[in-house]
Tab-separated table of C-alpha atoms in Angstrom:
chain	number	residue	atom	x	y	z
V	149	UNK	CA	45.551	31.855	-60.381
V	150	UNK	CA	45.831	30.421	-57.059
V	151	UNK	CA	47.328	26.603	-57.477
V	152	UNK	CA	45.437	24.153	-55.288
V	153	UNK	CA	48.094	21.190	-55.502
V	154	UNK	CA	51.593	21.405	-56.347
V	155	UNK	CA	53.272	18.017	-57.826
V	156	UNK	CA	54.989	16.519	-60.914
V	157	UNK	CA	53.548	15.123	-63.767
V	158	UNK	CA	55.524	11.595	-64.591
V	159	UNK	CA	55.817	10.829	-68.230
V	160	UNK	CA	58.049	7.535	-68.682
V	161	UNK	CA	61.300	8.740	-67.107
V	162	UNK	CA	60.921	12.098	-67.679
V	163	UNK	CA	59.360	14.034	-64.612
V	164	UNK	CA	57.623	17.738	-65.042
V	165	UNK	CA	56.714	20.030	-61.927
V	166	UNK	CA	53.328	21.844	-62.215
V	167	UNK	CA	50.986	23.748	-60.177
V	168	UNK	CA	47.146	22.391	-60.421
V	169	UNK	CA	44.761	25.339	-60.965
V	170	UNK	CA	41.262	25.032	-61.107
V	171	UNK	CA	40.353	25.712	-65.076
V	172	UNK	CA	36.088	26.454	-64.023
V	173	UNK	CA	34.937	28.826	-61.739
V	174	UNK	CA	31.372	28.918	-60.148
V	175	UNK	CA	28.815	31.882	-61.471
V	176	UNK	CA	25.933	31.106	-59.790
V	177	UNK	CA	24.180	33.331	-57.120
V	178	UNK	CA	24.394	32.036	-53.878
V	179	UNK	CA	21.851	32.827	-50.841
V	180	UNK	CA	21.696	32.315	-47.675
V	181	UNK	CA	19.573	31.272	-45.230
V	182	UNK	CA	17.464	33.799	-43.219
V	183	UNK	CA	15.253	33.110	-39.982
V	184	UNK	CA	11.508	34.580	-41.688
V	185	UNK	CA	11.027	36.737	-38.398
V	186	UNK	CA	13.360	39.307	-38.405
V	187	UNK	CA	15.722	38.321	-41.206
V	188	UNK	CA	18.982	37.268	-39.129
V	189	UNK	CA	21.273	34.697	-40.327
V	190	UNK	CA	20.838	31.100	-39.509
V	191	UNK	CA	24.327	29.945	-38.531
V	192	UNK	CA	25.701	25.974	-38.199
V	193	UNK	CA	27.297	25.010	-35.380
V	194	UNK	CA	29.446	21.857	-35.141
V	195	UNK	CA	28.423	20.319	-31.772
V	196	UNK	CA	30.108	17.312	-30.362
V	197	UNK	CA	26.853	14.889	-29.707
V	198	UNK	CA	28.505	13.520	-26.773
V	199	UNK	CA	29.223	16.304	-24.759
V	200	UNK	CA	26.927	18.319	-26.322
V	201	UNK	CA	29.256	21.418	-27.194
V	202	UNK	CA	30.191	23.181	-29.889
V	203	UNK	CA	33.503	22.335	-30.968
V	204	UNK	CA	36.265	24.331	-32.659
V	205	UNK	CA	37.934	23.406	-36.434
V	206	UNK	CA	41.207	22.293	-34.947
V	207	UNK	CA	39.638	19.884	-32.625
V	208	UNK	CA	38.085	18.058	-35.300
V	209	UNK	CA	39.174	15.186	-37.029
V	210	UNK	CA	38.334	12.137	-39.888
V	211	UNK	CA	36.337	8.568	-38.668
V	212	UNK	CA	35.307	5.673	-40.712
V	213	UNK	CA	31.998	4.681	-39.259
V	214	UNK	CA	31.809	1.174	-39.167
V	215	UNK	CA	28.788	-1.103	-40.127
V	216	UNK	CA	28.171	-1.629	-36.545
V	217	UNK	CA	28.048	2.415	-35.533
V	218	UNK	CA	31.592	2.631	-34.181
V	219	UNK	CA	33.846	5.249	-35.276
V	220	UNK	CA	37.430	4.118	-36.485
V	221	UNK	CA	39.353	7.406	-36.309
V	222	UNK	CA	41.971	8.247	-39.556
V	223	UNK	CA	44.763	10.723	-38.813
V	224	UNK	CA	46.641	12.570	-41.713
V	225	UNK	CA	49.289	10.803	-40.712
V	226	UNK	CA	47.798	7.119	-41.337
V	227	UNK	CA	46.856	8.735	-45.000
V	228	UNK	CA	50.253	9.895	-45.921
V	229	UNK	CA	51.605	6.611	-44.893
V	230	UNK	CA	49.821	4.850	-47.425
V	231	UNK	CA	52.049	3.194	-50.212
V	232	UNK	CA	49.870	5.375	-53.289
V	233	UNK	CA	52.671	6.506	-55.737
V	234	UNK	CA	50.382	9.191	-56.981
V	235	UNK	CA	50.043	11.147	-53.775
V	236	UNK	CA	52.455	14.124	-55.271
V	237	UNK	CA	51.990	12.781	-59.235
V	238	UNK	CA	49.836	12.704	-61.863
V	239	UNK	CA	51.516	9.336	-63.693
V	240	UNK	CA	50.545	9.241	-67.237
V	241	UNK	CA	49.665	5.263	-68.157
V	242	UNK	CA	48.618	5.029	-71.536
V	243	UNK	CA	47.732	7.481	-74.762
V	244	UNK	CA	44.448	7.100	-76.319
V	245	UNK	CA	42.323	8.906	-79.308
V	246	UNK	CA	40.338	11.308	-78.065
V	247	UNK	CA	37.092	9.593	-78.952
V	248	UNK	CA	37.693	6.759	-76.787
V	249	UNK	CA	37.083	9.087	-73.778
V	250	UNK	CA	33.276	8.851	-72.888
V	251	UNK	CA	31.684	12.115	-71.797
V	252	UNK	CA	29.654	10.932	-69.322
V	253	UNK	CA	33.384	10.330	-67.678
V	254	UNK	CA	34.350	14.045	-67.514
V	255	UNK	CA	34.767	15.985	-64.627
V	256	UNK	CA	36.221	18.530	-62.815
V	257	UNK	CA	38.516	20.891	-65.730
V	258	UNK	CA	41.987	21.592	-64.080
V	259	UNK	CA	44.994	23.737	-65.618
V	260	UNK	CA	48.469	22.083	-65.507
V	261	UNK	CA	51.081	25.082	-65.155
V	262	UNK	CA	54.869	24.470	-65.291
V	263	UNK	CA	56.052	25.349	-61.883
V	264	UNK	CA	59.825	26.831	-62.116
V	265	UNK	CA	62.183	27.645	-64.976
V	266	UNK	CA	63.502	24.458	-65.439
V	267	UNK	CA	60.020	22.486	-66.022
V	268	UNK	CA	59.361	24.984	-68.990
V	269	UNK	CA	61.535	22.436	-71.453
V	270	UNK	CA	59.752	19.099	-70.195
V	271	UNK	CA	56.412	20.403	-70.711
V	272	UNK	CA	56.533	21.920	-73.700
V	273	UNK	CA	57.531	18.466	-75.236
V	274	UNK	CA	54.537	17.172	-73.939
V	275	UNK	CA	52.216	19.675	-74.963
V	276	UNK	CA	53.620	19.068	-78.588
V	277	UNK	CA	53.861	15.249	-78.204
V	278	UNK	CA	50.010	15.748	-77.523
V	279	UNK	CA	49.206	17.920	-80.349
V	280	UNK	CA	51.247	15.916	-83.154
V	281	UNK	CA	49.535	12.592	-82.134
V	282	UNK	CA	46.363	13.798	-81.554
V	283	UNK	CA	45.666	11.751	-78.605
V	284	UNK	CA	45.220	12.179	-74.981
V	285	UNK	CA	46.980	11.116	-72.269
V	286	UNK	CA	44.876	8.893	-69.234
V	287	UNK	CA	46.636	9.927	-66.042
V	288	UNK	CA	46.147	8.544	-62.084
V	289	UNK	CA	46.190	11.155	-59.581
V	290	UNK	CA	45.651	11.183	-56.019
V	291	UNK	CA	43.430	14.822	-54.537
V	292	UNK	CA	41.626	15.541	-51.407
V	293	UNK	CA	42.600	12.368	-49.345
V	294	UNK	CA	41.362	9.922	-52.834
V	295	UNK	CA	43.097	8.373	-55.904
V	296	UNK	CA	41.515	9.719	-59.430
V	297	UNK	CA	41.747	8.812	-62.963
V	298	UNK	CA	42.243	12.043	-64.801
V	299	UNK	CA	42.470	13.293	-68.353
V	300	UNK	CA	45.400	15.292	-69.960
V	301	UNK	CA	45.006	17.140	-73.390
V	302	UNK	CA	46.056	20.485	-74.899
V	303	UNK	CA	44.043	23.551	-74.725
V	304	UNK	CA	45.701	26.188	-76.960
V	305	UNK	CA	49.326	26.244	-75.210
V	306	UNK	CA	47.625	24.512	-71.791
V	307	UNK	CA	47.672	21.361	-70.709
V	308	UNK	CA	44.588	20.597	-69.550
V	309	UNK	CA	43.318	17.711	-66.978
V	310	UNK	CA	39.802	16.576	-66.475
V	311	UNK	CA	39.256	14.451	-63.862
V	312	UNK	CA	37.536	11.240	-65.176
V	313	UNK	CA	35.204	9.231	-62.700
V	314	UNK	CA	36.223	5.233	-62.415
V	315	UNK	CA	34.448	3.168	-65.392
V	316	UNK	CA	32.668	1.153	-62.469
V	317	UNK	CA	30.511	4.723	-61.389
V	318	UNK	CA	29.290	5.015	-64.824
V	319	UNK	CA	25.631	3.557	-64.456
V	320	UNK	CA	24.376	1.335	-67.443
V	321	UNK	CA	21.731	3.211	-69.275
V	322	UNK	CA	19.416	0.783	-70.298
V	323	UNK	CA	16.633	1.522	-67.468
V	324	UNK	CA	16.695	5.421	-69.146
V	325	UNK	CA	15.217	3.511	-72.830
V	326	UNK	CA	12.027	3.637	-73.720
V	327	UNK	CA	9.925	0.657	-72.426
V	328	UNK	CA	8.350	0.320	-75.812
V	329	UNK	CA	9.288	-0.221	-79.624
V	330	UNK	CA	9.171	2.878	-81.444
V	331	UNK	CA	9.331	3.118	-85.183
V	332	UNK	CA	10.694	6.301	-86.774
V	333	UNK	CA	9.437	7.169	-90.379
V	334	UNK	CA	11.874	8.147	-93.190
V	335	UNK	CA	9.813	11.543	-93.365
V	336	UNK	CA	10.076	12.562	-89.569
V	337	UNK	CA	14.106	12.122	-90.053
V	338	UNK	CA	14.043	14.015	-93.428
V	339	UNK	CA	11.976	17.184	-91.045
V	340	UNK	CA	14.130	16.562	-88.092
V	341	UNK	CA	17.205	17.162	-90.269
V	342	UNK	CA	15.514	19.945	-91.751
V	343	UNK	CA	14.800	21.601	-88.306
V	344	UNK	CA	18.552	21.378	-87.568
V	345	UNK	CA	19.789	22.754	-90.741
V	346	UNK	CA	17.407	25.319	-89.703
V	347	UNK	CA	18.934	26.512	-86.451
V	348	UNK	CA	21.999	25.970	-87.596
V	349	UNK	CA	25.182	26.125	-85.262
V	350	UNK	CA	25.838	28.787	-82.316
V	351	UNK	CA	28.365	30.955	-81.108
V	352	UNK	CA	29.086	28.750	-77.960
V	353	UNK	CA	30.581	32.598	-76.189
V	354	UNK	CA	27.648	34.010	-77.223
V	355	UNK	CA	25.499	31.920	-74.847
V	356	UNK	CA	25.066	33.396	-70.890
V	357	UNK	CA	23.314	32.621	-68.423
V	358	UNK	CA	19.600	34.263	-68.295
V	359	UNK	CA	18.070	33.057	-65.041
V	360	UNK	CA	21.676	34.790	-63.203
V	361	UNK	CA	20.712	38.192	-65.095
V	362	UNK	CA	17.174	38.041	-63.809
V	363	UNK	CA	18.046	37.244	-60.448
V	364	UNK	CA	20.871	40.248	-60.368
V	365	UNK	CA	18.530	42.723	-61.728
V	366	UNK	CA	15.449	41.510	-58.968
V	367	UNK	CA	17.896	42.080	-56.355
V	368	UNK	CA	19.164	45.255	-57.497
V	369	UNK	CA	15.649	46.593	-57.516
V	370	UNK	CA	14.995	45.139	-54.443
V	371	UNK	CA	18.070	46.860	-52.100
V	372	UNK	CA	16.976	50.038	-54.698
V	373	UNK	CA	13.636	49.501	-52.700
V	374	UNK	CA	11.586	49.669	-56.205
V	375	UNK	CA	9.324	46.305	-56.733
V	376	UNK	CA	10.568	44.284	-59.227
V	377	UNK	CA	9.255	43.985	-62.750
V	378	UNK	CA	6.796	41.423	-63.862
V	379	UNK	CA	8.514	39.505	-66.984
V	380	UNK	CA	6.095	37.037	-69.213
V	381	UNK	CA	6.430	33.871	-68.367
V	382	UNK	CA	7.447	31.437	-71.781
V	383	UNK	CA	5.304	28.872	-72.858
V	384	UNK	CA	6.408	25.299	-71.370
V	385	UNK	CA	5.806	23.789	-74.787
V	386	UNK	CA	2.892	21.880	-74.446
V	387	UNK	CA	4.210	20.402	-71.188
V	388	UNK	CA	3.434	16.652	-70.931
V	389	UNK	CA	0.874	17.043	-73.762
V	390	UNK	CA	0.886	14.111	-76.556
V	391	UNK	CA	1.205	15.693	-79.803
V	392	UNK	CA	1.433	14.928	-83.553
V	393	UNK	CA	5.184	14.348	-84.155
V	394	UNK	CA	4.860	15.415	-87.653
V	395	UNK	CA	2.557	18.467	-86.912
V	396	UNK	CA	5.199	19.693	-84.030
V	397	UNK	CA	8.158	19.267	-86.677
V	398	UNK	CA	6.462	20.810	-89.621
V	399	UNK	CA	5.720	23.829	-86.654
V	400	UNK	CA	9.616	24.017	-85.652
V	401	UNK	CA	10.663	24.837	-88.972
V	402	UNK	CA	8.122	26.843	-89.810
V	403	UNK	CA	8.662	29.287	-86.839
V	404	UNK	CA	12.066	28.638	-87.459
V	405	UNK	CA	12.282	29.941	-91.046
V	406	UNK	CA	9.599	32.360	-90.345
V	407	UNK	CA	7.020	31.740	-93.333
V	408	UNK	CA	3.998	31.798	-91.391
V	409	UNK	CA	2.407	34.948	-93.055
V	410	UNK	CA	0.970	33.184	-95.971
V	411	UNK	CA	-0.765	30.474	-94.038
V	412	UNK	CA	-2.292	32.715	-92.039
V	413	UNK	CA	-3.594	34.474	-95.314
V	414	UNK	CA	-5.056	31.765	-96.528
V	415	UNK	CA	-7.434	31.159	-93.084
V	416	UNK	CA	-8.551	34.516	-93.681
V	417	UNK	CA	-10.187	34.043	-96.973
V	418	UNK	CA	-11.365	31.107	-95.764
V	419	UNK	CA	-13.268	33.239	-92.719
V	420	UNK	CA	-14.643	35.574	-95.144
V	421	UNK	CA	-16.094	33.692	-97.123
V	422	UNK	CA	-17.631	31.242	-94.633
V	423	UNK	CA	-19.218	34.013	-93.130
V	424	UNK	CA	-20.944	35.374	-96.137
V	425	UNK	CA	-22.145	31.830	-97.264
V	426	UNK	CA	-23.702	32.014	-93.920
V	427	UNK	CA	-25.374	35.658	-94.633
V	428	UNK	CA	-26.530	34.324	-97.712
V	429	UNK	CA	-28.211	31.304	-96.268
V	430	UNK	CA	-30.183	33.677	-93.547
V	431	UNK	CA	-31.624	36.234	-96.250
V	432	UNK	CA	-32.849	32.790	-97.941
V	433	UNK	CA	-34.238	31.773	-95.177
V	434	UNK	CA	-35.789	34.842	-94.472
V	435	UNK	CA	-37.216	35.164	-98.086
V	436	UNK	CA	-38.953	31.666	-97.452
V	437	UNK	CA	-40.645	32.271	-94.296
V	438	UNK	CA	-42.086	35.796	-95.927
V	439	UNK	CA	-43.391	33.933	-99.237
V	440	UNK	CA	-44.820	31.218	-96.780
V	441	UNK	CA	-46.540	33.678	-94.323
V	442	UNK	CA	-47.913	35.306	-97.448
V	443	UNK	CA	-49.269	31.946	-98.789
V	444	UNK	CA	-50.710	31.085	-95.970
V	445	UNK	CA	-52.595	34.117	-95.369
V	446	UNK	CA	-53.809	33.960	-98.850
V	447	UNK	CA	-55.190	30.735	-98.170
V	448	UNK	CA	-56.934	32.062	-94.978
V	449	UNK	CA	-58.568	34.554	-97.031
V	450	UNK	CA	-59.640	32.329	-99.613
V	451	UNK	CA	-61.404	29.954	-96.681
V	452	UNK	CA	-63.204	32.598	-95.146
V	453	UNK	CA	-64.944	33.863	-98.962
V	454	UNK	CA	-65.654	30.556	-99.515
V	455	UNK	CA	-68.426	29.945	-97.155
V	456	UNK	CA	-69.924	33.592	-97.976
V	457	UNK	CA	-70.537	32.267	-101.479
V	458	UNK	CA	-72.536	29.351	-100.321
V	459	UNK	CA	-74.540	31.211	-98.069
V	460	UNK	CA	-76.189	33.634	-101.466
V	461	UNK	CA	-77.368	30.594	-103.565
V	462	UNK	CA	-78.982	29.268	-100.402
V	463	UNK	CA	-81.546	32.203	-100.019
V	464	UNK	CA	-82.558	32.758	-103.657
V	465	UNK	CA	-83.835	29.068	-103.478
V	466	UNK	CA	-86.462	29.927	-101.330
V	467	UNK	CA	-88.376	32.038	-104.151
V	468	UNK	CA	-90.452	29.371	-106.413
V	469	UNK	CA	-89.796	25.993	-107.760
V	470	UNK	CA	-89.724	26.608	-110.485
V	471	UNK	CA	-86.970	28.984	-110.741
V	472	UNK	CA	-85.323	27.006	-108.621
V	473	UNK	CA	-85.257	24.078	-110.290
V	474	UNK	CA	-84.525	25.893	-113.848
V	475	UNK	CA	-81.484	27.498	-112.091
V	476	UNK	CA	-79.818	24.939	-109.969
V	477	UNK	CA	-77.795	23.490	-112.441
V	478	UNK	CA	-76.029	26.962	-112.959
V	479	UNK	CA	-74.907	27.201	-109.683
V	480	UNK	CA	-74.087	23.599	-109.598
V	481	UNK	CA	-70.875	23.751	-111.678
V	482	UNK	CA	-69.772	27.104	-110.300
V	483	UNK	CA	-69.601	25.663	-106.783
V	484	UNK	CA	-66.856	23.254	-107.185
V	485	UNK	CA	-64.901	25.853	-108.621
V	486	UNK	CA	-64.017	27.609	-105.321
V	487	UNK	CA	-63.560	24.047	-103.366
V	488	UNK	CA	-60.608	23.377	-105.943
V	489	UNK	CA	-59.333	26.509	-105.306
V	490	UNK	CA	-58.999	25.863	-102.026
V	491	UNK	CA	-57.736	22.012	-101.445
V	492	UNK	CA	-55.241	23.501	-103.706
């Protein structure tokens, strides 16, 4: 690994050359930019607004723009000259639990390798000094033209540095809070414990980076000149939908454990025999509205006799009146016989 600062490390008296190496290295696919037209590079040139010329890299130096617009200019020289004992030294100043470190702090991961033969000895003490305490060591470092606070502890037989940013570029975090009280029930805890006993804990090298896959495999198919497949896109998760807290817990574990199947049963009984209730009610129905046409006609029928019996009496009472009079109170009580039948 290439080192990217060579220096000492200074612990009390003792003094420890090392080479920094960079511990991370960047994965991520890069583009660049393209003029739409006819695909040619779009290039940045560094022109000198005064003169209005491009300039070359060894022409071109550091400036502190002051509040009124000036430029102050700031050799390397007037850098080096500045009385920072850490400019070629990371010096240790205090050792401190682990947990005292703040992750929010953390950095930029660095590798501190023992440069020569006779910084071998030196180092490993510290390493073990590190190890047996279980502490860390808070450092101050000076990289890139700036003083840092860094980080040392021991990764297998590494020491490692993280640079730390200064406790006064931490931002409080009370504007991230909720604005408004929020109670949470005994019973959401008990499901949100559940949920992560559920998943469980992870392989951290088992984790890669998906997006970076896609994007390889769309470009290879791309410079193959085949169109790139058409991949599902996953569900957001109910975006910035307001759900049931309990009902979205209870769902988690669920689909985490996998025991849908026999709720899903259950809804289909539940179709079934909705739907038959509902066949049931229809051939009722239908049964009704027969019986009621058939009463109704019956009742028509009955109407249009009635008046044909009324009409016979009437003649035969044109004969004598004698007979008449002898045989009207036959007829009489048969007549109301039919107009019962029919208010009925």
């Amino acid at each position: 690994m290439r080192s990217i600062w060579n220096g000492a490390i200074s612990f009390g008296l003792v003094s420890i050359p090392i080479k920094l190496v960079n511990a991370t290295e960047n994965h991520s696919i890069s583009f660049r930019q393209i003029h739409l037209e006819d695909g040619g590079r779009i290039r940045y040139h560094k022109v000198c607004e005064l003169e209005d010329k491009e300039v070359a890299n060894d022409e071109i130096g550091k400036g502190y723009e002051d509040a009124d617009g000036s430029i102050i200019p700031i050799t390397e020289d007037d850098l080096a000259q500045l009385p920072i004992p850490t400019a070629k030294t990371i010096e240790i100043v205090s050792f401190v639990p682990a947990e005292r470190i703040d992750p929010l702090q953390m950095g930029t991961a660095y590798y501190l390798q023992a440069n020569g033969v006779p910084a071998a000895k030196p180092y490993t003490l510290l390493r073990e000094a590190l190890k047996r305490s279980n502490k860390v060591a808070i450092a101050k470092f000076a990289l890139r033209g700036r003083e840092r606070l860094g980080m040392l502890r021991v990764v297998d037989d590494v020491i490692a540095m993280h640079g730390l940013l200064w406790p006064d570029e931490i931002r409080a975090p009370e504007d991230a809070a909720p604005d408004s009280h929020v109670t949470v029930r005994d019973a959401e805890l008990d499901l949100a414990d559940a949920l992560m006993d559920t998943l469980g804990e992870v392989d951290m090298d088992s984790l890669h980076d998906d997006y970076r896959d896609a994007v390889e495999e769309m470009i290879e198919s791309k410079a193959s000149g085949a169109e790139p497949a058409e991949t599902p896109k996953k569900s957001d998760g109910g975006g910035g939908k307001v759900i049931d807290l309990m009902s979205a817990l209870e769902s988690s574990v669920r689909a985490a454990k996998k025991a849908r199947s026999e709720g899903e049963e259950g809804e289909d009984v539940a179709e079934v025999t909705e739907l038959s209730s509902r066949s049931r009610t229809k051939k009722t129905t239908a049964k009704k509205s027969t019986a009621t046409k058939k009463t109704a006609a019956e009742k028509t029928t009955a109407k249009k006799s009635a008046p044909a019996k009324r009409t016979t009496p009437a003649k035969k009472s044109t004969s004598s009146k004698k007979t008449t009079s002898a045989k009207k109170p036959t007829p009489a009580k048969k007549k109301p016989t039919p107009r019962k039948k029919t208010s009925a």
